[in-house]
Tab-separated table of C-alpha atoms in Angstrom:
chain	number	residue	atom	x	y	z
A	1	MET	CA	133.569	110.437	94.144
A	2	ILE	CA	133.840	107.082	92.399
A	3	SER	CA	132.972	106.124	95.884
A	4	ASN	CA	129.940	107.836	95.956
A	5	LYS	CA	128.799	106.820	92.473
A	6	SER	CA	129.630	103.410	93.280
A	7	ASP	CA	127.276	103.540	96.636
A	8	ALA	CA	124.497	105.403	94.649
A	9	LEU	CA	124.387	102.238	92.125
A	10	ASP	CA	124.594	100.014	94.075
A	11	GLU	CA	120.980	101.376	95.924
A	12	MET	CA	119.396	101.690	93.405
A	13	GLU	CA	120.769	97.925	92.670
A	14	SER	CA	119.944	96.568	95.893
A	15	SER	CA	116.282	98.587	94.793
A	16	CYS	CA	115.479	96.422	92.386
A	17	SER	CA	112.742	93.066	92.028
A	18	PHE	CA	116.491	90.870	90.484
A	19	GLN	CA	118.140	92.010	94.103
A	20	ARG	CA	115.369	91.336	96.216
A	21	HIS	CA	114.424	87.954	94.865
A	22	VAL	CA	118.085	86.768	95.334
A	23	THR	CA	118.902	88.364	97.908
A	24	HIS	CA	116.211	87.257	99.988
A	25	VAL	CA	116.009	84.511	102.667
A	26	LEU	CA	113.330	82.861	103.698
A	27	ALA	CA	113.149	82.954	107.762
A	28	ASN	CA	111.451	80.306	109.851
A	29	ASP	CA	108.305	82.189	110.443
A	30	GLU	CA	107.674	82.118	106.534
A	31	VAL	CA	108.369	78.970	105.673
A	32	ASN	CA	105.704	77.729	108.434
A	33	ALA	CA	103.055	80.163	107.395
A	34	LEU	CA	103.822	78.965	103.590
A	35	VAL	CA	103.550	75.408	104.608
A	36	ASN	CA	100.433	75.835	106.499
A	37	GLN	CA	98.211	78.645	105.037
A	38	LYS	CA	95.942	77.903	102.073
A	39	SER	CA	96.498	79.431	98.525
A	40	LYS	CA	94.093	82.041	97.882
A	41	PHE	CA	94.396	84.847	95.130
A	42	LYS	CA	94.753	88.266	97.486
A	43	TRP	CA	95.439	90.648	94.263
A	44	GLU	CA	95.179	91.340	90.825
A	45	MET	CA	95.437	92.919	87.723
A	46	PRO	CA	94.147	93.086	84.600
A	47	ALA	CA	94.759	90.495	81.317
A	48	GLU	CA	95.022	93.639	78.647
A	49	ASP	CA	95.816	91.483	75.329
A	50	ILE	CA	93.346	89.080	76.603
A	51	PRO	CA	89.536	90.022	76.706
A	52	LYS	CA	87.656	89.717	79.935
A	53	SER	CA	90.999	88.500	81.924
A	54	LYS	CA	92.972	89.454	84.248
A	55	TRP	CA	95.600	88.015	86.183
A	56	VAL	CA	95.001	86.833	90.043
A	57	GLY	CA	97.773	85.676	92.649
A	58	THR	CA	98.336	85.019	95.756
A	59	GLY	CA	100.626	86.570	98.694
A	60	GLU	CA	101.338	90.215	98.627
A	61	LYS	CA	102.475	92.671	96.059
A	62	ILE	CA	105.958	92.812	95.835
A	63	LYS	CA	106.719	95.498	97.787
A	64	GLY	CA	108.766	99.053	96.030
A	65	ALA	CA	107.155	97.632	92.069
A	66	SER	CA	106.977	100.540	89.876
A	67	ASP	CA	104.471	101.341	87.317
A	68	ASP	CA	107.281	101.127	84.713
A	69	PRO	CA	107.722	97.420	84.270
A	70	PHE	CA	111.147	98.060	82.389
A	71	VAL	CA	112.261	100.059	85.243
A	72	ASP	CA	114.905	97.331	85.905
A	73	VAL	CA	116.665	96.684	82.958
A	74	LYS	CA	119.641	97.210	81.839
A	75	GLY	CA	119.410	100.220	79.539
A	76	LYS	CA	120.836	98.529	76.482
A	77	LEU	CA	117.868	95.818	76.889
A	78	LYS	CA	115.470	98.177	77.057
A	79	ASP	CA	116.937	100.456	74.051
A	80	HIS	CA	116.968	97.104	71.936
A	81	TRP	CA	113.527	96.263	73.097
A	82	GLN	CA	111.967	99.626	72.068
A	83	LYS	CA	114.543	99.688	68.623
A	84	ILE	CA	112.644	96.286	67.463
A	85	LEU	CA	109.199	96.609	69.134
A	86	SER	CA	108.830	100.169	68.964
A	87	ASP	CA	104.316	100.779	70.186
A	88	ASP	CA	104.382	96.858	70.598
A	89	LEU	CA	106.502	97.320	73.698
A	90	ASN	CA	103.546	98.068	75.158
A	91	TYR	CA	101.316	94.821	75.028
A	92	ARG	CA	104.431	92.984	76.320
A	93	SER	CA	104.539	95.024	79.869
A	94	ARG	CA	102.039	92.881	81.835
A	95	PHE	CA	103.116	89.566	81.241
A	96	PHE	CA	106.793	90.845	82.089
A	97	SER	CA	106.089	92.836	84.873
A	98	LEU	CA	104.754	89.507	86.124
A	99	CYS	CA	108.138	87.598	85.416
A	100	ASN	CA	110.219	90.549	86.257
A	101	SER	CA	108.092	89.663	89.746
A	102	TYR	CA	109.501	86.413	90.442
A	103	ARG	CA	106.047	84.405	90.792
A	104	ASP	CA	105.337	81.058	89.455
A	105	ILE	CA	103.118	81.252	86.890
A	106	MET	CA	100.346	79.383	84.623
A	107	HIS	CA	98.797	80.584	81.541
A	108	CYS	CA	96.017	78.739	80.532
A	109	ASN	CA	95.276	80.681	77.723
A	110	LYS	CA	98.108	81.707	75.931
A	111	LYS	CA	97.053	81.418	72.084
A	112	PRO	CA	99.224	79.150	69.930
A	113	PHE	CA	100.152	79.996	66.783
A	114	TYR	CA	98.548	76.410	65.611
A	115	LEU	CA	95.077	77.696	66.698
A	116	LYS	CA	92.321	77.884	63.734
A	117	GLY	CA	91.583	81.469	62.985
A	118	SER	CA	93.950	82.794	65.439
A	119	LYS	CA	96.482	85.452	64.930
A	120	VAL	CA	100.034	84.566	65.756
A	121	ASP	CA	100.358	86.396	68.951
A	122	SER	CA	103.876	86.170	70.140
A	123	SER	CA	103.943	89.045	73.193
A	124	THR	CA	104.086	85.671	76.075
A	125	MET	CA	106.880	84.557	73.992
A	126	ASP	CA	108.363	87.657	74.179
A	127	ALA	CA	107.896	88.393	77.611
A	128	TYR	CA	109.191	85.343	79.327
A	129	LEU	CA	112.400	85.771	76.465
A	130	MET	CA	112.713	89.782	77.651
A	131	HIS	CA	112.417	88.559	81.311
A	132	ALA	CA	115.381	85.293	80.855
A	133	LEU	CA	117.742	87.625	79.132
A	134	SER	CA	117.159	90.539	81.885
A	135	HIS	CA	118.101	87.636	84.165
A	136	VAL	CA	121.261	86.422	82.990
A	137	HIS	CA	122.410	89.745	82.127
A	138	ARG	CA	121.761	90.690	86.012
A	139	THR	CA	123.555	87.859	87.313
A	140	ARG	CA	126.750	88.394	84.732
A	141	ASP	CA	126.911	91.998	85.741
A	142	VAL	CA	126.812	90.795	89.638
A	143	VAL	CA	129.648	88.562	89.319
A	144	ILE	CA	131.726	90.931	87.245
A	145	LYS	CA	130.644	94.065	89.801
A	146	ASN	CA	132.337	91.163	92.640
A	147	ASP	CA	135.048	89.928	91.242
A	148	ALA	CA	136.445	92.966	90.469
A	149	LYS	CA	135.675	94.351	94.374
A	150	LEU	CA	137.437	91.429	95.112
A	151	ARG	CA	140.492	91.970	92.862
A	152	ASN	CA	140.580	95.933	94.877
A	153	ASP	CA	140.422	94.384	98.644
A	154	ALA	CA	142.307	90.525	98.368
A	155	ASN	CA	141.319	90.815	102.568
A	156	THR	CA	137.923	90.419	101.937
A	157	ASP	CA	136.756	87.529	104.082
A	158	VAL	CA	134.324	86.251	101.541
A	159	MET	CA	132.931	83.774	103.479
A	160	GLU	CA	131.322	86.035	106.147
A	161	ASP	CA	129.324	88.419	104.193
A	162	ASP	CA	126.849	87.056	102.151
A	163	SER	CA	126.482	89.672	99.503
A	164	TYR	CA	129.282	88.125	97.472
A	165	ARG	CA	126.845	84.501	97.433
A	166	ASP	CA	126.496	85.607	93.575
A	167	GLN	CA	126.318	82.271	91.824
A	168	GLY	CA	125.479	78.499	91.996
A	169	PHE	CA	127.624	75.729	91.952
A	170	THR	CA	126.678	75.608	88.351
A	171	ARG	CA	126.768	78.451	85.108
A	172	PRO	CA	123.125	78.447	83.834
A	173	LYS	CA	120.136	80.179	85.258
A	174	VAL	CA	117.510	79.413	83.064
A	175	LEU	CA	115.906	76.245	81.347
A	176	PHE	CA	113.888	75.817	78.121
A	177	LEU	CA	111.447	72.843	78.207
A	178	LEU	CA	109.996	72.441	74.658
A	179	PRO	CA	108.324	69.549	73.354
A	180	LEU	CA	109.107	69.786	69.092
A	181	LYS	CA	112.181	71.050	67.386
A	182	SER	CA	110.009	73.239	65.188
A	183	ILE	CA	108.898	75.419	68.055
A	184	ALA	CA	112.618	75.501	69.971
A	185	ARG	CA	113.900	76.897	66.306
A	186	ARG	CA	110.789	79.372	66.686
A	187	ILE	CA	111.696	80.350	70.378
A	188	VAL	CA	115.336	80.782	70.259
A	189	LYS	CA	115.217	83.096	66.766
A	190	ARG	CA	113.164	85.074	68.821
A	191	LEU	CA	115.601	85.220	71.657
A	192	ILE	CA	118.576	86.012	69.355
A	193	GLN	CA	116.967	88.858	67.948
A	194	LEU	CA	115.669	90.270	71.313
A	195	SER	CA	119.279	90.013	72.478
A	196	PRO	CA	121.079	93.173	71.587
A	197	LEU	CA	124.086	90.827	71.313
A	198	THR	CA	124.512	91.239	67.328
A	199	GLN	CA	128.075	89.444	66.887
A	200	LYS	CA	127.764	86.433	64.787
A	201	ASP	CA	128.669	82.546	66.544
A	202	ASN	CA	129.843	79.900	63.406
A	203	SER	CA	127.156	78.056	65.987
A	204	MET	CA	124.277	79.409	64.304
A	205	GLY	CA	125.179	77.350	60.464
A	206	GLN	CA	125.255	74.838	63.094
A	207	PHE	CA	121.734	75.550	64.545
A	208	LYS	CA	119.881	76.193	60.974
A	209	LYS	CA	121.333	72.589	59.733
A	210	GLU	CA	119.649	71.055	62.194
A	211	PHE	CA	116.695	72.749	63.469
A	212	GLY	CA	116.188	74.731	59.961
A	213	GLU	CA	115.829	77.953	58.813
A	214	SER	CA	112.316	79.158	57.917
A	215	ASP	CA	108.682	78.241	58.108
A	216	ASP	CA	109.543	78.466	53.711
A	217	GLU	CA	110.197	75.096	54.891
A	218	LEU	CA	107.303	73.785	55.719
A	219	GLU	CA	105.448	70.226	54.246
A	220	GLU	CA	102.373	71.134	52.315
A	221	PRO	CA	99.520	70.694	54.333
A	222	ASN	CA	97.316	67.392	54.671
A	223	SER	CA	94.142	68.009	53.814
A	224	SER	CA	92.317	65.427	55.290
A	225	LYS	CA	93.959	66.563	58.729
A	226	PRO	CA	92.605	69.470	60.946
A	227	THR	CA	94.182	72.862	60.711
A	228	ASP	CA	95.806	72.841	63.360
A	229	PHE	CA	97.421	69.635	63.144
A	230	ASN	CA	98.743	70.598	60.101
A	231	LEU	CA	100.286	74.290	61.212
A	232	LEU	CA	101.673	72.274	64.379
A	233	PHE	CA	103.329	69.641	62.317
A	234	ALA	CA	104.251	71.040	59.416
A	235	GLY	CA	107.613	71.790	61.075
A	236	ASP	CA	109.930	69.207	62.131
A	237	VAL	CA	107.933	67.366	65.467
A	238	GLU	CA	111.540	65.725	66.532
A	239	ASP	CA	111.178	65.415	69.950
A	240	HIS	CA	115.039	64.866	70.719
A	241	PHE	CA	117.330	68.067	71.271
A	242	LEU	CA	119.229	69.328	74.456
A	243	PHE	CA	121.564	72.428	73.933
A	244	GLY	CA	123.341	75.382	75.676
A	245	ILE	CA	123.679	78.892	74.466
A	246	LYS	CA	125.467	81.375	75.513
A	247	PHE	CA	125.540	85.273	76.488
A	248	THR	CA	129.370	86.734	76.412
A	249	LYS	CA	130.361	90.193	76.056
A	250	LYS	CA	129.847	90.987	72.537
A	251	SER	CA	128.054	87.673	70.813
A	252	VAL	CA	125.210	84.751	71.557
A	253	LYS	CA	127.155	81.253	71.099
A	254	LEU	CA	125.031	78.193	70.778
A	255	TYR	CA	125.685	74.516	71.683
A	256	SER	CA	128.041	75.417	74.342
A	257	ASN	CA	128.847	73.281	76.900
A	258	PHE	CA	126.785	72.561	79.564
A	259	TYR	CA	128.305	74.183	82.249
A	260	ALA	CA	129.666	77.194	80.354
A	261	SER	CA	126.060	77.974	79.073
A	262	ASP	CA	123.536	80.329	80.542
A	263	ILE	CA	119.990	78.796	79.095
A	264	ILE	CA	119.597	75.193	78.269
A	265	VAL	CA	116.971	74.605	75.777
A	266	ALA	CA	115.029	70.580	76.031
A	267	SER	CA	112.740	68.845	75.013
A	268	PRO	CA	111.674	66.779	77.900
A	269	LEU	CA	112.690	63.247	76.706
A	270	ALA	CA	115.917	64.282	75.848
A	271	LEU	CA	116.127	66.124	79.513
A	272	LYS	CA	115.167	62.457	80.748
A	273	LEU	CA	117.573	60.773	78.710
A	274	LYS	CA	120.112	62.989	79.915
A	275	ILE	CA	119.517	62.524	83.479
A	276	ASP	CA	118.941	59.119	83.080
A	277	GLY	CA	122.375	58.699	81.530
A	278	GLY	CA	120.449	57.024	79.145
A	279	GLU	CA	122.419	58.966	75.810
A	280	VAL	CA	124.571	55.817	74.180
A	281	THR	CA	127.773	56.612	73.327
A	282	LYS	CA	128.339	56.714	69.624
A	283	LYS	CA	132.292	54.813	69.599
A	284	LYS	CA	131.785	51.911	72.672
A	285	GLY	CA	127.629	51.567	72.102
A	286	ARG	CA	127.072	52.284	75.640
A	287	PRO	CA	125.836	54.169	78.235
A	288	LYS	CA	126.490	57.616	79.404
A	289	GLU	CA	126.702	58.380	82.581
A	290	ASN	CA	124.824	60.277	84.184
A	291	ASP	CA	126.062	63.989	84.694
A	292	SER	CA	122.881	66.039	84.854
A	293	ASP	CA	124.818	68.098	87.646
A	294	PHE	CA	124.605	71.607	84.955
A	295	LEU	CA	121.147	71.705	86.571
A	296	SER	CA	121.943	71.941	90.139
A	297	SER	CA	122.126	75.750	90.041
A	298	ILE	CA	118.604	76.338	87.814
A	299	GLU	CA	116.877	79.360	88.872
A	300	ILE	CA	113.994	79.711	86.192
A	301	VAL	CA	112.013	77.553	83.683
A	302	VAL	CA	109.813	77.711	81.331
A	303	VAL	CA	107.738	74.702	80.164
A	304	ASP	CA	105.645	76.263	76.725
A	305	TYR	CA	103.095	74.584	74.885
A	306	ALA	CA	102.509	72.081	77.355
A	307	ASP	CA	99.379	71.304	76.196
A	308	VAL	CA	101.313	69.542	73.673
A	309	ILE	CA	104.004	67.872	75.858
A	310	SER	CA	100.658	66.716	77.034
A	311	MET	CA	100.318	64.857	74.035
A	312	GLN	CA	103.719	63.389	74.292
A	313	VAL	CA	104.483	61.191	77.017
A	314	LYS	CA	103.951	63.588	80.353
A	315	LEU	CA	106.079	61.012	82.840
A	316	GLN	CA	109.373	62.782	81.192
A	317	LEU	CA	108.432	66.320	82.577
A	318	LYS	CA	107.520	64.721	85.934
């Protein structure tokens, strides 16, 4: 009976977008087709939250796609999102479905919070945060499931069975690249709200100290500057930050060791210095050794507020 249940779960898991994405192996003819073909938009879907707009994409639609974009999401995540978002969950569904298809996405019509006369719209941010959470939880479940199988069958040849290829060289799977600390604070706080893990970690105190606690701490606007300038630069404009986020069974831990983290949050400047080994040690005043291997297994990269990053040094992002 247990075996049948397990087989049923395996069949259900294999049909989800996560499994289709991570288990697909590109054949040589697929690679050649991608290299030689010209990119043409072959499908479209309405952009319900953007008037007179639509999403267009290259390639074919994912086979087996469901009308319910949250059908692949773990129950505890979906229940939590339904609880905190209620009817607003539907407004996140379209963009979430794009993210959940594991396609490269370029969104040029996102409404920033600092745009004059624009109502703050967090639907896009919520959607990609929900996708990141779903991906992290799915990845962890696969690892735990395979570890249990290996414990029960010590004779399994993991070198011959591709189904056990569930991990990269390092643990981090998601990278958020953001321009300013004030923006990072908004996104990390929202990420924690969207996570069903309720147990608090001591690192939250350090986060509040370094990134601030609320918008009440914003500076007074400068009357000589445009409204969008005042809104964007009212918070902490520090552009050097880099830290990890780890999800355990019960809690979310910030400032975790990079190699033990699930998500990396960074500014382009801090990440470039880390990659180049340009950070300076406090004790000896010498550059640190190049240590960026924790980026070797990143599977999702989100670059938000790219317009702000473009006003910084764009070479850092490249």
